[in-house]
XYZ file of C-alpha atoms in Angstrom:
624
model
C -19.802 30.540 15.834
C -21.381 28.240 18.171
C -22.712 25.196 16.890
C -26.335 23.964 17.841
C -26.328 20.340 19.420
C -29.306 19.274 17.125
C -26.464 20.123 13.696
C -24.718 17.446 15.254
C -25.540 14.606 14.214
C -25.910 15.798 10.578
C -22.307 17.037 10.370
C -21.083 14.031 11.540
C -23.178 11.653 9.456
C -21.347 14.405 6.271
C -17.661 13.636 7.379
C -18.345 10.109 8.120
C -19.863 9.693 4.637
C -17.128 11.568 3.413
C -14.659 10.030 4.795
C -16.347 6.504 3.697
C -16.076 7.415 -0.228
C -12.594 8.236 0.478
C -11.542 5.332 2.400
C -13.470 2.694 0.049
C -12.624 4.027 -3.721
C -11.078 2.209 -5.298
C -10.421 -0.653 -2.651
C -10.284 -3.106 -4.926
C -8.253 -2.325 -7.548
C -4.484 -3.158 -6.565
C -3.195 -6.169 -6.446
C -2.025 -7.224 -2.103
C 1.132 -6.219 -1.718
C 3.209 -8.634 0.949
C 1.756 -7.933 4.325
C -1.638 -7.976 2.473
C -0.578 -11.160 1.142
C 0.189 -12.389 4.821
C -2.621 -10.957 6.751
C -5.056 -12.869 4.344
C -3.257 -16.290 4.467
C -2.973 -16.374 8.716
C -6.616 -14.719 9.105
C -7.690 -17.918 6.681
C -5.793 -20.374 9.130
C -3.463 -21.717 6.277
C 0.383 -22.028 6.151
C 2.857 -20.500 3.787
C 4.780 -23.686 4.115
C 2.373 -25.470 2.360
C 4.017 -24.760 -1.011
C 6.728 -26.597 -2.834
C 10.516 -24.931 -2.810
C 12.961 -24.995 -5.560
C 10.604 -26.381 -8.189
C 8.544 -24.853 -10.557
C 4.427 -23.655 -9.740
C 1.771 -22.462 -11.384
C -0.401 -19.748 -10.696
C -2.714 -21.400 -8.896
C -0.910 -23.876 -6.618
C 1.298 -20.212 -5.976
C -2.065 -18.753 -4.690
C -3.623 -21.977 -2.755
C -2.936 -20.538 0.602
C -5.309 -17.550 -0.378
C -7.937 -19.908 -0.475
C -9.935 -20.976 2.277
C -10.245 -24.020 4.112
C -13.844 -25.398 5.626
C -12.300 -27.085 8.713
C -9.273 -23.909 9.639
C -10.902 -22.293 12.658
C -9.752 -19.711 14.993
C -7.228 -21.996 16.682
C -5.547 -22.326 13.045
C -5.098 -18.764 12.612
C -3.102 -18.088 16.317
C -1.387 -21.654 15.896
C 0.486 -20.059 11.943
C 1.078 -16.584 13.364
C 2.923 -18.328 16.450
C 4.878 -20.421 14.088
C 4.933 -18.780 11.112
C 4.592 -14.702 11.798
C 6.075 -12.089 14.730
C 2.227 -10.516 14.643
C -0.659 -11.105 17.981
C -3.647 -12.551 17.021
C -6.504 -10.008 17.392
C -7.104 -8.741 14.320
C -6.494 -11.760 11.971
C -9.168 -13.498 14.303
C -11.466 -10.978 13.715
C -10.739 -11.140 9.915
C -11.280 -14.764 10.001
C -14.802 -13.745 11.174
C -15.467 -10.956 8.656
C -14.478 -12.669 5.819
C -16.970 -15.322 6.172
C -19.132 -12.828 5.449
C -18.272 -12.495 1.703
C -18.552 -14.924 -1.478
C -15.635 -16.165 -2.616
C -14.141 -15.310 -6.151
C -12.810 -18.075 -8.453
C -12.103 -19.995 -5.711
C -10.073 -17.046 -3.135
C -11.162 -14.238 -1.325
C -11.893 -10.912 -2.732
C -9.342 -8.710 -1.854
C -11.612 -6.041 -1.586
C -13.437 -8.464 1.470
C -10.144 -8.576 2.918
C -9.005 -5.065 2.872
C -13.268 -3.413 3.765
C -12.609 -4.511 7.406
C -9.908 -2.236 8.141
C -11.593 0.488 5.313
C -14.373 -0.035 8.160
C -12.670 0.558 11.208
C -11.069 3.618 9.857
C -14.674 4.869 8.902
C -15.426 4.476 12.535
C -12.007 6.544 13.487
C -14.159 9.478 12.759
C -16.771 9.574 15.047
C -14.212 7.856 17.586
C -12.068 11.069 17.255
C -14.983 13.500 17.550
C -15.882 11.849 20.834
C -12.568 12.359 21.919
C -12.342 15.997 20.698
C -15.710 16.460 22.895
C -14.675 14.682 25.462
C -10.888 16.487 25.621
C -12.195 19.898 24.944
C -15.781 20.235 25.862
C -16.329 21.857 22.156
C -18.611 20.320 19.634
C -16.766 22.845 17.158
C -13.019 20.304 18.104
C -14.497 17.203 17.930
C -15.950 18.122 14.750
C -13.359 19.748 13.207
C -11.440 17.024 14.383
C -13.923 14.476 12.679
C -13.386 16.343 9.085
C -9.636 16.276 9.241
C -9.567 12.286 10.215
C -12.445 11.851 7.208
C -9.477 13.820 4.934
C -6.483 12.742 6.205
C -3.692 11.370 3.786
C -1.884 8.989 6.504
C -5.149 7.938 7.509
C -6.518 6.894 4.047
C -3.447 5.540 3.703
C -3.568 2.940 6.645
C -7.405 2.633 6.056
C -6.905 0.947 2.975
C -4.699 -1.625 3.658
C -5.648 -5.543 4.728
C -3.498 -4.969 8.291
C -4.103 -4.346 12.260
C -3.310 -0.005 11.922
C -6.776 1.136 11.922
C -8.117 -1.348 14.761
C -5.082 -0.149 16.654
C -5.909 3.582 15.839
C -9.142 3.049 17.316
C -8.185 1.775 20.227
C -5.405 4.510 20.700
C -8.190 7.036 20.602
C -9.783 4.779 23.470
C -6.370 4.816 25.861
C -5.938 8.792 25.187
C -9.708 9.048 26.140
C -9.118 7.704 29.385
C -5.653 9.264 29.993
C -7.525 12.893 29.390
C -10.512 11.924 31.632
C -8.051 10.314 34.154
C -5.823 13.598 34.217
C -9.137 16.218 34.927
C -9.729 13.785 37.796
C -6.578 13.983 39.271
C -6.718 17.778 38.508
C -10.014 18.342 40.800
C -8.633 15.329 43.133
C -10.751 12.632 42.576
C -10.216 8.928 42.196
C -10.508 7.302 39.176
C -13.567 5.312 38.232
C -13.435 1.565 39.164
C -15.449 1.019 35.337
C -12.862 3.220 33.618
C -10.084 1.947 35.511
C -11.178 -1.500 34.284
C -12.080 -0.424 30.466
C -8.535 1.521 30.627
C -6.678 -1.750 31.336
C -8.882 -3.481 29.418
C -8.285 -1.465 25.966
C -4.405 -1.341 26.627
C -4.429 -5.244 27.162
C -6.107 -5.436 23.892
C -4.371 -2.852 22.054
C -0.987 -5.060 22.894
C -2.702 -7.937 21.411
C -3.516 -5.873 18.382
C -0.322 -4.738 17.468
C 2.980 -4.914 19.823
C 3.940 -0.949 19.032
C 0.863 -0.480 21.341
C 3.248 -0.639 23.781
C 4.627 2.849 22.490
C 1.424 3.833 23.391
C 1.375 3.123 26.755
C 5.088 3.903 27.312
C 3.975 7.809 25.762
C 1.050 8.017 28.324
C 3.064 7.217 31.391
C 5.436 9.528 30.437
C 2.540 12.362 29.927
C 1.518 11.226 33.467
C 5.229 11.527 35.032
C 5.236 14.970 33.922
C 1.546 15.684 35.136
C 3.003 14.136 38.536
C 6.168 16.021 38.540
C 3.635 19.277 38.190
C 1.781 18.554 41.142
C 4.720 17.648 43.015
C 5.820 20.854 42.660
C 3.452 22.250 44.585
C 2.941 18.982 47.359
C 5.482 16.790 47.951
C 2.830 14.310 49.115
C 0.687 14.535 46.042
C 1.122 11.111 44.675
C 0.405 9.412 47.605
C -2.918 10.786 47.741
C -5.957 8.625 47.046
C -6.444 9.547 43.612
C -3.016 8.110 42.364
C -3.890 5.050 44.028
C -6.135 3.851 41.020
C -3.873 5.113 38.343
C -1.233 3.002 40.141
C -2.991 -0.134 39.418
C -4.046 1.015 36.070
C -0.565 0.872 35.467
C -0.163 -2.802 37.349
C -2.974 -3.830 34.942
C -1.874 -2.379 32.119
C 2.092 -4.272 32.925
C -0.059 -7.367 32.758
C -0.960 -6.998 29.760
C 2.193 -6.350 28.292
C 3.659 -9.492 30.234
C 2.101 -12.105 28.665
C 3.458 -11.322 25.272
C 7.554 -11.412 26.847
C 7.862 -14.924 24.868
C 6.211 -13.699 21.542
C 8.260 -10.262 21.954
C 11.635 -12.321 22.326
C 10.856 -14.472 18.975
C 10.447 -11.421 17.291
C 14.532 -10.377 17.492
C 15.597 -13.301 15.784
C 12.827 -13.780 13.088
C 14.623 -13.267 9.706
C 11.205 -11.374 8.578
C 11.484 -8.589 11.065
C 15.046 -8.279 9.919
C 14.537 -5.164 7.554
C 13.750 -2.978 10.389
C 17.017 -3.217 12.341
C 19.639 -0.384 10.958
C 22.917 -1.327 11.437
C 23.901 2.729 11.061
C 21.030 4.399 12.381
C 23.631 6.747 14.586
C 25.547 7.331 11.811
C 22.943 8.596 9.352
C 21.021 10.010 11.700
C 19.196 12.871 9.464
C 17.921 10.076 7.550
C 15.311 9.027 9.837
C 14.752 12.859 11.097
C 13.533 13.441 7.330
C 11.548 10.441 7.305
C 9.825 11.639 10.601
C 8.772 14.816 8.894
C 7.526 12.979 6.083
C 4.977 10.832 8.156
C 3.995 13.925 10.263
C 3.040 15.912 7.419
C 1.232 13.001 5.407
C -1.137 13.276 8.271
C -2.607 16.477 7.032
C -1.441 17.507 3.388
C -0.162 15.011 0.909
C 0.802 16.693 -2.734
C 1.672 14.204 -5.802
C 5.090 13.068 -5.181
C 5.024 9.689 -6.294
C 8.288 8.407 -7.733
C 6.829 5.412 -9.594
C 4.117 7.679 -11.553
C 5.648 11.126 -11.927
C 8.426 12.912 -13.104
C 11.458 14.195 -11.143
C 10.565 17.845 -11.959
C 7.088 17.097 -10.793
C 8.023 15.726 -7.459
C 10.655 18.998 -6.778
C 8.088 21.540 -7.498
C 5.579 19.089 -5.681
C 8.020 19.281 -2.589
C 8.705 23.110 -2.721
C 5.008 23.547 -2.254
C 3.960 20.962 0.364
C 7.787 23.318 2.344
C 5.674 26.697 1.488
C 2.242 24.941 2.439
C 3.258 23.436 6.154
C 5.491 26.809 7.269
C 1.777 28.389 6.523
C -0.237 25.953 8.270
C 2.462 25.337 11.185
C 2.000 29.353 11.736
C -1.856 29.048 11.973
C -1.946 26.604 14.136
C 0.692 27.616 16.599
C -1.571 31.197 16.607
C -4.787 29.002 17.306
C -3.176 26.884 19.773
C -1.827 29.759 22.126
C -5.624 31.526 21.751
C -7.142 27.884 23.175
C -4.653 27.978 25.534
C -5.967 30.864 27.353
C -8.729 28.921 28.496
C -7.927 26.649 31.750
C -9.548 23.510 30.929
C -8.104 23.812 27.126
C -4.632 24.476 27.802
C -4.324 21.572 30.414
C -5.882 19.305 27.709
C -3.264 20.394 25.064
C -0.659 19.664 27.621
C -1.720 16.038 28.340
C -1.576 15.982 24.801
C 1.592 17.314 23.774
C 3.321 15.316 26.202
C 2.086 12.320 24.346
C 3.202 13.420 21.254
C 6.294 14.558 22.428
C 6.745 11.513 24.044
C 5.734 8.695 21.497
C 8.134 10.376 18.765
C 10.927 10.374 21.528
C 10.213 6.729 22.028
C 10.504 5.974 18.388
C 13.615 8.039 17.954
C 15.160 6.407 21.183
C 14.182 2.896 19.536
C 15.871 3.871 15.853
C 18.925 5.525 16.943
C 19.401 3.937 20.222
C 18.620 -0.207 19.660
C 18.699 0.600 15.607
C 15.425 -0.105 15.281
C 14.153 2.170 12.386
C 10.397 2.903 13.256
C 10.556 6.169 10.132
C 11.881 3.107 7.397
C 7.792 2.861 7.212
C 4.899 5.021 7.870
C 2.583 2.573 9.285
C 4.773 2.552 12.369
C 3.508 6.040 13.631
C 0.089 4.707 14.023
C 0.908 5.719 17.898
C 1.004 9.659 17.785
C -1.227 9.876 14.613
C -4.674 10.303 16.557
C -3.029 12.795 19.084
C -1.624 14.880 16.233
C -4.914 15.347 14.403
C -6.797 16.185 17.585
C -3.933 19.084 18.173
C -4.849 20.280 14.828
C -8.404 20.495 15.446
C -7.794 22.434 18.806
C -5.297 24.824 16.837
C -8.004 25.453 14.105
C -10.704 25.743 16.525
C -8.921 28.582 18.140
C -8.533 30.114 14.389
C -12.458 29.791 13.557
C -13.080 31.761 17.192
C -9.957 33.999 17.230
C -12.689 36.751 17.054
C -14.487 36.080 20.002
C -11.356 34.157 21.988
C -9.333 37.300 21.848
C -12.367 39.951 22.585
C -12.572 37.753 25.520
C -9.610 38.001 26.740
C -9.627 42.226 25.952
C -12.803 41.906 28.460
C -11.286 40.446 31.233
C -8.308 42.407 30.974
C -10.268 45.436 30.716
C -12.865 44.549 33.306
C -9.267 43.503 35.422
C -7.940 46.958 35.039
C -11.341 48.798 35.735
C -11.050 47.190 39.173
C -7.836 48.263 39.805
C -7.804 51.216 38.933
C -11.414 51.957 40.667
C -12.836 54.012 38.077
C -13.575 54.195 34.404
C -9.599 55.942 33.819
C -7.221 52.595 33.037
C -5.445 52.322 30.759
C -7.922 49.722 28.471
C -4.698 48.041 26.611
C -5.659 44.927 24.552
C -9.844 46.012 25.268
C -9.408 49.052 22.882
C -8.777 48.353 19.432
C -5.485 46.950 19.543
C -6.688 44.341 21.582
C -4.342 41.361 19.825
C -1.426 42.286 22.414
C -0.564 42.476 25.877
C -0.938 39.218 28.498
C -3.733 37.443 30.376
C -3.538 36.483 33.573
C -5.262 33.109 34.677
C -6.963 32.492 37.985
C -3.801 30.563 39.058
C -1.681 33.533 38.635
C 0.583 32.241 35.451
C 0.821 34.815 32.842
C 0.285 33.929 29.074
C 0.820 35.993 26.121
C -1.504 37.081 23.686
C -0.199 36.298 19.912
C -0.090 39.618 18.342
C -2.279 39.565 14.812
C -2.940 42.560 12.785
C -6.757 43.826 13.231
C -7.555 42.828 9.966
C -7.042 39.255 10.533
C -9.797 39.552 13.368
C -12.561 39.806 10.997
C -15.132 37.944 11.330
C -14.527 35.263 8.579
C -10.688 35.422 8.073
C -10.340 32.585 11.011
C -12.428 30.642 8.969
C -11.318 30.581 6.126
C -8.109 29.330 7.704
C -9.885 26.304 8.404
C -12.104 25.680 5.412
C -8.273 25.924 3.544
C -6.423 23.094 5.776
C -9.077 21.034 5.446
C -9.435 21.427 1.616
C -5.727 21.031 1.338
C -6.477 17.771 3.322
C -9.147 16.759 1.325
C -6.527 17.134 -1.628
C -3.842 15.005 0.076
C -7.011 12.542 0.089
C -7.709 12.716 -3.308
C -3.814 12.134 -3.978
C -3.800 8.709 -1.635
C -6.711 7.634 -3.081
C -5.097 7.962 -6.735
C -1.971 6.179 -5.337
C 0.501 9.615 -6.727
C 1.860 10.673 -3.710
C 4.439 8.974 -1.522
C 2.866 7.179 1.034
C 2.988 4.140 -1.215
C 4.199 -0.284 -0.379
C 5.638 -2.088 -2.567
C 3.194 -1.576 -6.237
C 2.826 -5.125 -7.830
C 0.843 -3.693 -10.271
C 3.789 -1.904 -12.124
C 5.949 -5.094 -12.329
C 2.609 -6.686 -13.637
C 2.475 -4.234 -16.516
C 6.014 -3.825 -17.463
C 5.898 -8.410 -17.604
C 2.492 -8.261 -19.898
C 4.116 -5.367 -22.350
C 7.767 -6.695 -22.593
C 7.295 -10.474 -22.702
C 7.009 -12.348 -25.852
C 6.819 -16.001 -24.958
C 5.463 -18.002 -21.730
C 6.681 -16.615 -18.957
C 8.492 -18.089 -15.883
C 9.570 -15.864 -12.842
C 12.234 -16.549 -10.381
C 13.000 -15.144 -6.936
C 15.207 -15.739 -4.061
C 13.421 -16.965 -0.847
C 14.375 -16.377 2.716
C 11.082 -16.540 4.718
C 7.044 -15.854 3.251
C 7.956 -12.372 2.744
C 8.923 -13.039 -0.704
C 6.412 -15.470 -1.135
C 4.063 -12.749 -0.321
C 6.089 -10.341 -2.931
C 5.483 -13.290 -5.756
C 1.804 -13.887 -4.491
C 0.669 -9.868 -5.227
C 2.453 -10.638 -9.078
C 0.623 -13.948 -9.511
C -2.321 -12.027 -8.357
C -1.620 -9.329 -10.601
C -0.831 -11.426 -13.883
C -3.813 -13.789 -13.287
C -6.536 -10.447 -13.038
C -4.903 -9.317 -15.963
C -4.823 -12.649 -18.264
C -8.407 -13.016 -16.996
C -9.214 -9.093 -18.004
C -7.718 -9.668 -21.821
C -9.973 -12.548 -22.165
C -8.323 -15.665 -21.470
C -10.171 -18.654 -20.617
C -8.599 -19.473 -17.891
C -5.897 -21.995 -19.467
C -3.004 -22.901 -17.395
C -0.782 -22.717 -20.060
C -1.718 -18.558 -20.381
C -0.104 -17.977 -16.434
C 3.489 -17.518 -15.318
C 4.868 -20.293 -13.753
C 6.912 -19.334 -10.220
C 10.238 -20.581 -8.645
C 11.225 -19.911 -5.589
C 14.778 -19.958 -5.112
C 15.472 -21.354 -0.972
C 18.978 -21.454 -0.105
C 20.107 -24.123 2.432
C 19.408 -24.253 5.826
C 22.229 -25.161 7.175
C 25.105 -23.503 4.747
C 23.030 -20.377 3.957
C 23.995 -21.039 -0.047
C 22.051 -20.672 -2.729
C 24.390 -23.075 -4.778
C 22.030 -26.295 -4.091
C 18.704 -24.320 -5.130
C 20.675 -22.397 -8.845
C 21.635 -25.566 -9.589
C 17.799 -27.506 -9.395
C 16.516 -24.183 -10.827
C 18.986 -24.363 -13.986
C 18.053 -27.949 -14.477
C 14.520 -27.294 -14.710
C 14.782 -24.600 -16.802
C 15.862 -27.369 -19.434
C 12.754 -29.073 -19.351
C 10.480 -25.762 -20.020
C 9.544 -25.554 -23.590
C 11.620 -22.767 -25.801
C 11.062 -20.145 -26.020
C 11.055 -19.223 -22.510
C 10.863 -15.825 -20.752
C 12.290 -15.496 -17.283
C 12.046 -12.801 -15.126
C 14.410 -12.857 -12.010
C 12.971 -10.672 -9.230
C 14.484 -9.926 -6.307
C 17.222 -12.081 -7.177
C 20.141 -12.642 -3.967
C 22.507 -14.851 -5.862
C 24.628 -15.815 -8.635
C 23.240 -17.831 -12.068
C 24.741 -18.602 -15.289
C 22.119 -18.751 -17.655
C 23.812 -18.222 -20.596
C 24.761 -21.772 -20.359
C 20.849 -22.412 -20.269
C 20.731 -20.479 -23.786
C 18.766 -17.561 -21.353
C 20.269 -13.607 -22.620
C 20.007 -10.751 -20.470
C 17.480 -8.151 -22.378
C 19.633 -5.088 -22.394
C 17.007 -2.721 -22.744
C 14.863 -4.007 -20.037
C 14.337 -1.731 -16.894
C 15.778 -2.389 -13.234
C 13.232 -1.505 -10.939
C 9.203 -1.044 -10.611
C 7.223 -0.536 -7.990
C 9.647 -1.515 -5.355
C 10.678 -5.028 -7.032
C 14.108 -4.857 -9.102
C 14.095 -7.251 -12.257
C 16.226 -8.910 -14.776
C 14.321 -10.483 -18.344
C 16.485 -12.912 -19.810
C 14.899 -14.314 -23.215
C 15.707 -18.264 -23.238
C 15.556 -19.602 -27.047
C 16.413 -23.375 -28.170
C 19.718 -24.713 -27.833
């Protein structure tokens, strides 16, 4: 099948709008979880310090810093993510932008505002990628294909409909592996790089480092991919990288370096800032299949995504969930490695996959090197493999392009070996191997003399719509791992406020206080997406509004110097007196040591440990 140029532009507008239902149901709904929390309060150009420690809050004084201030500017929002946050400034600035766009609700932005900016950019992911599948490929038949399985995609929803920096940072991922294809066919035919695309390729790595730091896994991945592409041509000239066309990529890379550069001082505050701490494995060596499994998980989540959620379903549904999704990728995996080797028999198409398979390659050898080598765990979260993600898709679309043409790719190759042997052989006598009917096996012989083989298939898979049905199946099963994200059942999930919300409004029979340990804004964060949460829902069951209706919040901060919580239990206890009885208090995420039976506060036996990623204690406080 060859597709027309004029059924272009209609395809695409179907998986953009496709993936646009996908990536915006729904948006709203959840309460921000903690880096939601954050991104909103630094794109706003306010301060987590600005509330009150070890005392007592209400609602609303908890969720101040989500509102916005007339005079913060730009300048405010880089000045509290130097201070305050281990994150460059790129895409909170921009967010400060969008989100003037949007009434305000109740007094704070909607976080449906907050999160349709990155929904956005991973809208625009899809024709991004098809450009890049045209570009890589020459085929309108990849880049669309690759367009319907980033509209689908489970990791990609995923990312898409979070408030953070991923989907910018895809976007311009697809930009850097644009130019590190184009760059690689002009070293191929020995020509020099562009001076524009020299400059656009600096430019777009220098920005995707100011987007998010792991860009820099990014480049790292595509000067590896161009080592080996040197170390090729090397092979055959000794001279080859000092010829003219290496001089540009050379100072692509000097450009690029630049980039990086400037961020050494933010890059060396990140070590030591306690909330980058959860990343760093102290036994990464040791448990080293941990992060292997992990790995898998992320990679897969890019194309299929079955319900697997442990916070919604039952062990036995998970199980039989993950015995299929086992069955399901040995299927696929064996499709596409048969489509691959068929597009590989084209030149142009098999140097392509290379570049790309390097990249791959490379970025999850980076990210392993990283976890097991400086015990920095990049698989603890799947928003880390933001890097390879792009890259894996457009391998997909390649492999699956080769299965919807495995008809005419391998009658193709039968003709040239047959037309091959013909000339040998001088008359109409050879021996017509894979140009008879059993045309799926033997080997074909490029024009550079290397010798690739021809995947053996049974003739029956060569008719005319088996190939294609291959393809309409992945991308259904994709559209299914879609429909799963969307629902929030699989297990590509952060932490769930929403469950801890629930579980508070059901089991609580008097006012409410919650407590919680504090270290740095990532638990203020954690208590922000409950107050959010608890607020909606008072709201939703018809309260007017009354203070006295909302939770009131303590956060617990131990000393600065001493590292003890003793100070902080002690002012917490005391104002737990001065609450009215009765009194339930929820501790969550709770570090430290309390009596409260002294306070006349019982532990609720029958109360639950954990929801949604927060563990809890409810301790029902009556009158002395």
């Amino acid at each position: 099948m060859y597709l027309k140029k004029s059924q272009t532009p209609l395809l695409l507008l179907l998986w953009i709008t496709i993936g646009t239902l996908l990536r915006f149901a729904s948006l709203g709904v959840l309460p921000p979880w903690t880096d939601e929390c954050a991104t909103t309060v630094f794109s706003l150009g306010n301060s987590f310090y600005s509330l009150p420690l070890n005392q007592f809050m209400g609602v609303e004084t908890l969720l101040s810093p989500l509102q916005p201030s007339p005079e913060a500017g730009i300048s405010d929002v880089i000045h509290y993510l130097l201070t305050e946050s281990t994150h460059p400034p790129v895409y909170f600035a921009l967010t400060h932008l969008w989100l003037k766009l949007f009434r305000l609700e109740d007094g704070m932005v909607s976080i449906w505002a907050v999160r349709s900016l990155s929904a956005l950019l991973g809208v625009i992911s899809i024709p991004a990628i098809f450009c890049l599948g045209r570009l890589a490929f020459r085929s309108l038949l990849v880049g669309h294909i690759a367009a319907a399985m980033m509209a689908v995609s489970p990791f990609g929803i995923f990312l898409a409909q979070q408030a953070r920096h991923y989907t910018l940072a895809i976007l311009l991922v697809i930009a850097s592996l644009g130019c590190l294809v184009k760059a690689v066919e002009l070293i191929h035919r020995g020509e020099g790089l562009p001076s524009w695309l020299g400059l656009a390729w600096v430019g777009v790595n220098s920005l995707g480092i100011a987007t998010h730091y792991f860009f820099i896994l990014t480049l790292g991945a595509e000067a590896i991919a161009l080592l080996r592409q040197a170390w090729r041509q090397t092979q055959q000239d000794r001279l080859a990288l000092l010829k003219p066309y290496w001089w540009r990529i050379y100072g692509v890379a000097m450009g690029s370096l630049a980039g990086c550069l400037v961020w050494i001082p933010a890059l060396q505050a990140i070590h030591d800032s306690p909330p980058t701490q959860w990343i760093y494995s102290q036994n990464a060596i040791a448990r080293w299949i941990e992060p292997i499994g992990r790995f898998l998980l992320w990679l897969f989540s890019m194309v299929l995504l079955l319900p697997s959620s442990f916070y919604d379903l039952s062990l036995g549904i998970v199980i039989v969930s993950g015995i299929v999704t086992l069955i399901l990728v040995v299927w696929i995996v064996s499709h596409l490695r048969y489509g691959l080797k068929l597009q590989q028999l084209d030149h142009h198409n098999r140097f392509a996959i290379t570049i790309l398979r390097d990249y791959v390659l490379a970025a999850i050898g980076l990210c392993l090197v990283l976890t097991w080598g400086f015990g920095i765990d990049l698989s603890t979260a799947p928003r880390f493999h933001f890097v390879y993600f792009p890259a894996v898709i457009l391998l997909v679309a390649v492999s699956l392009g080769g299965c919807w043409n495995q008809t005419r790719l391998v009658a193709e190759v039968g003709n040239r070996e047959q037309g091959t042997g013909n000339r040998e052989q001088g008359t109409g006598t050879s021996e017509q191997g894979i140009g008879n009917r059993d045309f799926g096996a033997g080997t074909s012989e490029q024009g550079n003399g290397t010798k690739f083989d021809v995947p053996d298939r049974d003739e029956n898979s060569y008719k005319s719509n088996f190939g294609k049905r291959i393809v309409v199946a992945v991308w259904l099963i994709g559209l299914l791992g879609g429909l799963v994200t969307v629902s929030n059942l699989g297990y590509l999930q952060n932490e769930r406020p929403d469950l801890l919300v629930s579980i508070v409004k059901e089991a609580s029979e008097a006012p409410v206080a919650i407590a919680t340990t504090y270290k740095h804004h990532g638990q203020t964060g954690r208590m922000m997406g409950l107050a959010w949460g608890l607020k909606g829902m008072t709201v939703a069951n018809g309260s007017n509004g009354n203070s006295r209706d909302f939770p009131q919040f303590f956060l617990v901060a131990r000393d600065r110097n001493s590292s003890s919580y003793e100070d902080a239990v002690q002012q917490l206890q005391q104002q737990l007196k001065e609450l009215p009885r009765p009194l339930d208090l929820w501790l969550v995420n709770f570090r430290t040591k309390v009596d409260l039976d002294s306070q006349q506060c019982f532990r609720e036996k029958t109360s639950g440990k954990w929801a949604g990623q927060y563990s809890y204690k409810l301790y029902r406080c009556v009158n002395n």
